[in-house]
Coordinates of C-alpha atoms in Angstrom, one line a residue:
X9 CA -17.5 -21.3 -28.4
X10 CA -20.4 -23.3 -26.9
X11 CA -22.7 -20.6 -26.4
X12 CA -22.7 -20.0 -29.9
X13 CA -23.0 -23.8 -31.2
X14 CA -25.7 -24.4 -28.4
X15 CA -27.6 -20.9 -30.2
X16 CA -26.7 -22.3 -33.9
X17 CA -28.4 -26.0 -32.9
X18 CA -31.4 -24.0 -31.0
X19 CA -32.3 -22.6 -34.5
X20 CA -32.6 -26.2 -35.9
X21 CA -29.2 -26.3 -38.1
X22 CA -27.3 -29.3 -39.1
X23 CA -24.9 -29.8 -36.1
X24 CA -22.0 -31.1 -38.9
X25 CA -22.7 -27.8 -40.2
X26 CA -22.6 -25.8 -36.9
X27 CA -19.2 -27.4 -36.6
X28 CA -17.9 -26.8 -39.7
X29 CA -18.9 -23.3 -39.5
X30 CA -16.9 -23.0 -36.2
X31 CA -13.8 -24.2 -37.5
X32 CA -14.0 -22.0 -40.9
X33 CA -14.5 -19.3 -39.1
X34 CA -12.1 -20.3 -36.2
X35 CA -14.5 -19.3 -33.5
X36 CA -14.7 -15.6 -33.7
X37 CA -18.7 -15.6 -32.9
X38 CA -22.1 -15.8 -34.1
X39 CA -22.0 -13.5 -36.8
X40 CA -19.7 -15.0 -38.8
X41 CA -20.7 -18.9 -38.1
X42 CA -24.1 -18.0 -39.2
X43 CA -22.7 -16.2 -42.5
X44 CA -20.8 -19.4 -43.3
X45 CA -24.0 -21.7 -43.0
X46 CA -26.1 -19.8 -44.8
X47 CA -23.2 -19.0 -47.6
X48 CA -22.7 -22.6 -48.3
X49 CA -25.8 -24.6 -47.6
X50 CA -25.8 -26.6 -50.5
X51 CA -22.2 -27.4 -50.8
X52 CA -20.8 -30.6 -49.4
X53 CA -19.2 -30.6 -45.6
X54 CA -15.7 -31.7 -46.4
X55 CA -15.5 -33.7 -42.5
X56 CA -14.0 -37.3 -42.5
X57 CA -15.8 -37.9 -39.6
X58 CA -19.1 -36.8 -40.5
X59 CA -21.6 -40.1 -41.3
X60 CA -22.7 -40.3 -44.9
X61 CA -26.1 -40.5 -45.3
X62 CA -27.9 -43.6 -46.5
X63 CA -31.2 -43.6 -48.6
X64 CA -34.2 -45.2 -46.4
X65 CA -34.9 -48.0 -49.5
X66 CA -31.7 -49.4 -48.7
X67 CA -31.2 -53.0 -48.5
X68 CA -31.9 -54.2 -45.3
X69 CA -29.1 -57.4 -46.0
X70 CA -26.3 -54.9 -46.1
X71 CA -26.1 -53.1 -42.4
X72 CA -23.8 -50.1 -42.8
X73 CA -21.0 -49.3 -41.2
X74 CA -21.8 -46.5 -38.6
X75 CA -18.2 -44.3 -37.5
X76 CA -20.3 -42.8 -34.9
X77 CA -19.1 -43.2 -31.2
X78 CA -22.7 -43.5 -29.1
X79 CA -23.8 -45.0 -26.1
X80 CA -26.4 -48.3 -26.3
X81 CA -29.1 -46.7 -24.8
X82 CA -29.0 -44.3 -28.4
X83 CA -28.2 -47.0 -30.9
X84 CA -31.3 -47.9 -31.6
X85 CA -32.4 -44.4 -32.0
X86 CA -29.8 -43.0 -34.4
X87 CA -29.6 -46.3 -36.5
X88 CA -33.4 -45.6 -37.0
X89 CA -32.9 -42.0 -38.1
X90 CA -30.1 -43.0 -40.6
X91 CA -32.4 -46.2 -42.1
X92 CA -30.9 -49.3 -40.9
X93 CA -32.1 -52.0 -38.5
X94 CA -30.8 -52.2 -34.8
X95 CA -29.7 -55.8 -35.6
X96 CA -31.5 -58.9 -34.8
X97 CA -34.3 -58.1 -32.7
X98 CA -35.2 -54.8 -35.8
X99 CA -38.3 -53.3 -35.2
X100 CA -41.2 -54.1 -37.1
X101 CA -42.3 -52.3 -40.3
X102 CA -45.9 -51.6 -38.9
X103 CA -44.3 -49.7 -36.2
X104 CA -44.1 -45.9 -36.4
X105 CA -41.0 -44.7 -37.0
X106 CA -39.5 -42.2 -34.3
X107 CA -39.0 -38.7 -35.3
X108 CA -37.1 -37.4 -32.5
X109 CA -35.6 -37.7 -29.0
X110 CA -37.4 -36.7 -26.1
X111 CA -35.9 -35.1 -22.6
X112 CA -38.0 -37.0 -19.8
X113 CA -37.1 -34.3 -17.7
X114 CA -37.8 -30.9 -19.3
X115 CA -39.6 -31.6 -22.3
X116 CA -37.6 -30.7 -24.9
X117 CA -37.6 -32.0 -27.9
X118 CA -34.2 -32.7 -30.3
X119 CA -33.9 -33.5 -33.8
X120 CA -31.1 -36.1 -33.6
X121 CA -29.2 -38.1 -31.0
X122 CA -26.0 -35.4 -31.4
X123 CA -28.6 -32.7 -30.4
X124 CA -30.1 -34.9 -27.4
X125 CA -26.4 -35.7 -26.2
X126 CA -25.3 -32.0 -26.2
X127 CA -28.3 -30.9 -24.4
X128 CA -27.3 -33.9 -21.4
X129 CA -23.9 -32.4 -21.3
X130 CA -25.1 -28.8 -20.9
X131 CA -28.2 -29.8 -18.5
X132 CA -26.7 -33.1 -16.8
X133 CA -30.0 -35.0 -17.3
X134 CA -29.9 -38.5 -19.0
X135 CA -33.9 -39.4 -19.3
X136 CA -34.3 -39.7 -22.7
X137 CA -37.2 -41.7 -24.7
X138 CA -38.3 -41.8 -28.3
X139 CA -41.1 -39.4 -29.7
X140 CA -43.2 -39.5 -32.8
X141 CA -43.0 -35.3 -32.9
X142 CA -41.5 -34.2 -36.3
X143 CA -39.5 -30.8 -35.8
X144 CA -39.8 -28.7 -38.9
X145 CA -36.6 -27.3 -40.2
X146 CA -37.5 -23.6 -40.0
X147 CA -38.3 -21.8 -43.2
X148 CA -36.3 -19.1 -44.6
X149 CA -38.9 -16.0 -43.1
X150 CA -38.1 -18.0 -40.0
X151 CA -34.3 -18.5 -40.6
X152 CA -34.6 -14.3 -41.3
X153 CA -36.7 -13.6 -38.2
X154 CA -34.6 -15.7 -35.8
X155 CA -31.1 -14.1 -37.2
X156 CA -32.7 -10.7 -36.7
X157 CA -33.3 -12.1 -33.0
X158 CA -30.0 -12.8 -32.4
X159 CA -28.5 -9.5 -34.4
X160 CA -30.4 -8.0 -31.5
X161 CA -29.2 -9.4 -28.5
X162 CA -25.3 -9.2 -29.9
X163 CA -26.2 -5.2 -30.1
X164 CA -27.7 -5.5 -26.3
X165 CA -24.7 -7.5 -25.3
X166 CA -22.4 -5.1 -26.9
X167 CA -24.6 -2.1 -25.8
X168 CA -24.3 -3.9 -21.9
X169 CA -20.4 -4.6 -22.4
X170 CA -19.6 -1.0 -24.0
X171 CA -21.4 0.6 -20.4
X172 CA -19.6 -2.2 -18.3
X173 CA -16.6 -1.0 -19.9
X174 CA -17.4 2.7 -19.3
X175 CA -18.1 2.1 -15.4
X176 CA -14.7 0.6 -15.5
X177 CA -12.5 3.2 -16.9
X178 CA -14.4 5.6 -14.5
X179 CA -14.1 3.6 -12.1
X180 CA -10.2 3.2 -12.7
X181 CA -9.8 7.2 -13.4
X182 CA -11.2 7.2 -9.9
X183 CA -9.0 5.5 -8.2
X184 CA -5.8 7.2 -10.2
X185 CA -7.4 10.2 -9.2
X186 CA -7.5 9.9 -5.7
X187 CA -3.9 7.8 -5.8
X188 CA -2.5 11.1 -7.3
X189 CA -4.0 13.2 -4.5
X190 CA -2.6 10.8 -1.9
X191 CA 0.9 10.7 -3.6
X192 CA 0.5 14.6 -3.3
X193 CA -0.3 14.7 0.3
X194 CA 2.4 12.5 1.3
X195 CA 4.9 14.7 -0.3
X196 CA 3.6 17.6 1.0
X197 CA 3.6 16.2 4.2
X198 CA 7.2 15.2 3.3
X199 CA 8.7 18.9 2.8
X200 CA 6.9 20.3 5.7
X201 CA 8.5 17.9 7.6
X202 CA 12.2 18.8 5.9
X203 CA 11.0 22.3 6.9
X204 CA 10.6 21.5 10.4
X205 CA 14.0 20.2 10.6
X206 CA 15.7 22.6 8.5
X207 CA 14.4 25.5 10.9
X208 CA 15.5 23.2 13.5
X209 CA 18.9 22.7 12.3
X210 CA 19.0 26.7 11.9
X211 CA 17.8 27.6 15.4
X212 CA 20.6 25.4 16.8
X213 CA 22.9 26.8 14.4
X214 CA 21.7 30.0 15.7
X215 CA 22.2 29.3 19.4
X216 CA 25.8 27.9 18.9
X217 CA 26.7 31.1 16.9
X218 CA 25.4 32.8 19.9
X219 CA 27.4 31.0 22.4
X220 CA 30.4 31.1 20.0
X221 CA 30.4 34.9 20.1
X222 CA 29.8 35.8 24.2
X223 CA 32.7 33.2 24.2
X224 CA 34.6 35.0 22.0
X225 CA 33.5 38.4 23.9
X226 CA 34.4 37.3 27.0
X227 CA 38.0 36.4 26.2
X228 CA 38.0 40.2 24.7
X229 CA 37.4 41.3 27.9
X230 CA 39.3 39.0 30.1
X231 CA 42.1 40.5 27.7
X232 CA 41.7 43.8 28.0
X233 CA 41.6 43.1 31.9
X234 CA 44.7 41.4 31.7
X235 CA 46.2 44.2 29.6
X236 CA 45.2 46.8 31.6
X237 CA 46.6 45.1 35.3
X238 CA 49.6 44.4 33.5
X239 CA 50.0 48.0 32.3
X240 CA 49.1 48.9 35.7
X241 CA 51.6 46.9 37.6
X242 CA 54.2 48.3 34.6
X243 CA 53.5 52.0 35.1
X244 CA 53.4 51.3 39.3
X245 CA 56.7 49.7 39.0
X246 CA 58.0 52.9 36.9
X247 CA 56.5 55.1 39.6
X248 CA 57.7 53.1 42.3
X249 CA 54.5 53.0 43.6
X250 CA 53.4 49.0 45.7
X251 CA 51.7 46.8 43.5
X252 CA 48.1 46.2 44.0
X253 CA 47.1 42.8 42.7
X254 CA 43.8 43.9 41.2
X255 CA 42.2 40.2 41.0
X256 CA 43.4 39.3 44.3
X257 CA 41.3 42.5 45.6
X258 CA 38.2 41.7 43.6
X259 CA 38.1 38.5 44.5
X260 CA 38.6 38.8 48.3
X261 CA 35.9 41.3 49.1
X262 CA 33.3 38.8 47.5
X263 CA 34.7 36.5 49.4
X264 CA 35.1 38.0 52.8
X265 CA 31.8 38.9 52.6
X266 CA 30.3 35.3 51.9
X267 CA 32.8 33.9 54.7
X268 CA 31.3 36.4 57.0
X269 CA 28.0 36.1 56.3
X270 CA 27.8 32.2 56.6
X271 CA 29.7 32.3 59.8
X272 CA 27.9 35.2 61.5
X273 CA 24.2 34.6 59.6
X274 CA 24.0 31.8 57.0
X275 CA 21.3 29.6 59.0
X276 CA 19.1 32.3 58.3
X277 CA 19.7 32.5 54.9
X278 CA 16.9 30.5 53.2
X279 CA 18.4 30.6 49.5
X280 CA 21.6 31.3 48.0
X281 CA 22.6 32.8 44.6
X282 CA 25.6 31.0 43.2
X283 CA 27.3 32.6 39.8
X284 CA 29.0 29.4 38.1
X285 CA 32.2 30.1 35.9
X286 CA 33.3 26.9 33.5
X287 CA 36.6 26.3 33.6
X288 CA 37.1 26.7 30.2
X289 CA 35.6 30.4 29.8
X290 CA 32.5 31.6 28.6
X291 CA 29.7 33.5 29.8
X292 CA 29.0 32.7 33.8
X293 CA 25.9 31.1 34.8
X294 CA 23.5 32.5 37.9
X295 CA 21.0 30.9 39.6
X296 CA 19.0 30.8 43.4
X297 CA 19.2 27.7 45.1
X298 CA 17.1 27.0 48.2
X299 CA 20.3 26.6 50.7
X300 CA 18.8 23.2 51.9
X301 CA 19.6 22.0 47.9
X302 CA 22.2 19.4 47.9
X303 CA 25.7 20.0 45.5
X304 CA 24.7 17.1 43.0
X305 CA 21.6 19.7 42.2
X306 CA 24.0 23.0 41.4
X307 CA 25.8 20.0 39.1
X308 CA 22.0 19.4 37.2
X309 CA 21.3 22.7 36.8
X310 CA 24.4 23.7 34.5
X311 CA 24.6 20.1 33.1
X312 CA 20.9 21.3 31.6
X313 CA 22.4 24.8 30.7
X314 CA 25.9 23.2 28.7
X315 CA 26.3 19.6 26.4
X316 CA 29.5 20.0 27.8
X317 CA 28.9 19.1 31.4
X318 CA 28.1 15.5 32.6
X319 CA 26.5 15.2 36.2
X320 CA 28.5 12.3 37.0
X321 CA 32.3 13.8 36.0
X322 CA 31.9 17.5 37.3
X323 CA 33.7 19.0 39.9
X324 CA 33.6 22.1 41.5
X325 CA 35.6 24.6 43.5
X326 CA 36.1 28.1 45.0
X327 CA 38.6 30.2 44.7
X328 CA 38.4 32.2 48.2
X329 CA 38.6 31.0 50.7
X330 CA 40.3 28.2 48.3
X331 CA 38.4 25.4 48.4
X332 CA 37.9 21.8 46.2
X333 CA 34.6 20.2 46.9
X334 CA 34.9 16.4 45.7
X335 CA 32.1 14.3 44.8
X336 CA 31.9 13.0 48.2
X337 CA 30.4 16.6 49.0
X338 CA 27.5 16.3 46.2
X339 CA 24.9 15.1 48.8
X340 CA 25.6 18.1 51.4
X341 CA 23.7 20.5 51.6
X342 CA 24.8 24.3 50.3
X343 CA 24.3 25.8 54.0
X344 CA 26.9 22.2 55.6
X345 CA 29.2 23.6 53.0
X346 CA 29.4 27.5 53.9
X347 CA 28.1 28.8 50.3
X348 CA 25.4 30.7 51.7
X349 CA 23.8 33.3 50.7
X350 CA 26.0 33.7 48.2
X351 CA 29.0 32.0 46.4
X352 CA 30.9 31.9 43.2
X353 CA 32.3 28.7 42.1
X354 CA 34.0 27.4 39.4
X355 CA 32.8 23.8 37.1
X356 CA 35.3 22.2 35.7

């Protein structure tokens, strides 16, 4: 990695060694990099590519062959540091050999030209120059103190990751907390809802059952009405007594009496109570109506009472004085159409 290589060169070792030690140890970190220099100091590094170094009091006839891939501007430099002349214009022997490279912009000082070229890479500044400033390799107390350095900040970094880590898995036991509570609320929420509906679906269920039953009761009763005129009429016709039609009788008085009273009074009638029968049986319907209410609102009021009822297809009619009002007739009034105060008609 190159924060460890950058850490390895900053403590002055051999930067073919720094490498080699990375791909030993196939970059797992400091720790084991540094174990590897210091394990095999002495020992040759087995690199193709690494230069081999050249003895100072070497002939200066025989230039050597350099597999180094630098820019111009360090030529000069490096072939200084490895012993050999720059080439025709060589520098003189009364000059003072350069010990190091230089950053013009920050100061620092490196050992070699790999150093200087690593630290324009990381930094982006190319001002470099020459310097006569010898850097010591650092002595084993120093090699000692600077590893105890770095042992220190790995445990701080590890110290800092190992809380970073913490924070996160609270952090993440919060949050699948708090989605656990929401997943729990929704399905709460949920089964009241199904509640709701099911106590819904009951109370209609209810209500039908009811409507079922006075059905059911009042076809009881018409039957026992219809059994007992027709045992009636049978023990009248033993007896040779007149029949009395019993029906015919109930349903005139009611009658004559609303015929009467709208022709004598029914302007002064100001409502009228109508008793709706459906057609199809069941339990009659009562309500007051001002007598100024039109026809079309007796056909609202039991279209809100029954499903079964459409404003728009009912009829209605009367029995006595027998009488069919069509849908012509909705937008009278009850008193233009003699119903007052009282009438009983039948929806169909």
């Amino acid at each position: 990695m190159a924060g460890d290589k950058e850490t390895l060169l900053s403590m002055g070792f051999d930067p073919a060694r720094v490498d080699w030690a990375l791909r030993a140890t196939n970059n797992r970190g400091l720790q084991p990099a540094m174990d590897h220099i210091l394990e095999n100091e002495g020992k040759p590094i087995l690199d193709p590519n690494a230069a081999a170094p050249t003895s100072a009091s070497g002939s200066a006839g025989q230039p050597m062959d350099v597999d180094v891939d630098v820019d111009d501007e360090d030529e000069d430099a490096l072939r200084r540091l490895i012993g050999t002349k720059a080439g025709p214009g060589a520098t003189s022997s009364t000059e003072v050999d350069a010990k190091s490279i230089k950053c013009s912009e920050c100061g620092k000082v490196f050992k070699n030209t790999a150093l200087a070229n690593y630290h324009a890479e990381k930094s982006g500044h190319d001002q470099f120059e020459e310097s006569t400033e010898e850097i010591k390799p650092l002595t084993e107390e120093e090699k000692r103190q600077k590893l105890a350095e770095l042992r220190e900040k790995i445990a701080a970094k590890r110290s800092v990751k190992s809380q970073q880590e913490a924070e996160e898995a609270r952090a993440n036991e919060a949050i699948r907390r708090k989605s656990g509570k929401d997943i729990s609320k929704a399905k709460d929420e949920l089964k009241a809802k199904e509640l709701v509906k099911e106590a819904e679906q009951k109370r209609r269920e209810k209500l039908e059952d009811a409507k079922a039953k006075a059905a059911v009761k009042a076809q009881i009763e018409a039957d026992k009405k219809a059994r007992a005129e027709k045992a009636a009429r049978e023990k009248a016709l033993r007896d040779g007594q007149p029949i009395i039609d019993a029906s015919a009788t109930a349903s005139t008085t009611p009658a004559v009496t609303a015929s009467s009273s709208s022709g004598t009074s029914g302007k002064d009638f100001k409502d009228t109570r109508l008793q709706i029968r459906m057609a199809s049986g069941g339990t009659p319907y009562t309500t007051t109506l001002p007598s100024d209410a039109t026809l079309r609102e007796v056909a609202e009021f039991i279209a809100a009472q029954t499903l079964s009822v459409d404003v728009e297809t009912v009829t209605f009619a009367q029995h006595f004085p027998r009488k069919t009002f069509s849908r012509d007739q909705f937008s009278k009034t009850l008193r233009e159409l003699g119903l007052t105060p009282s009438a009983v008609l039948i929806a169909s």
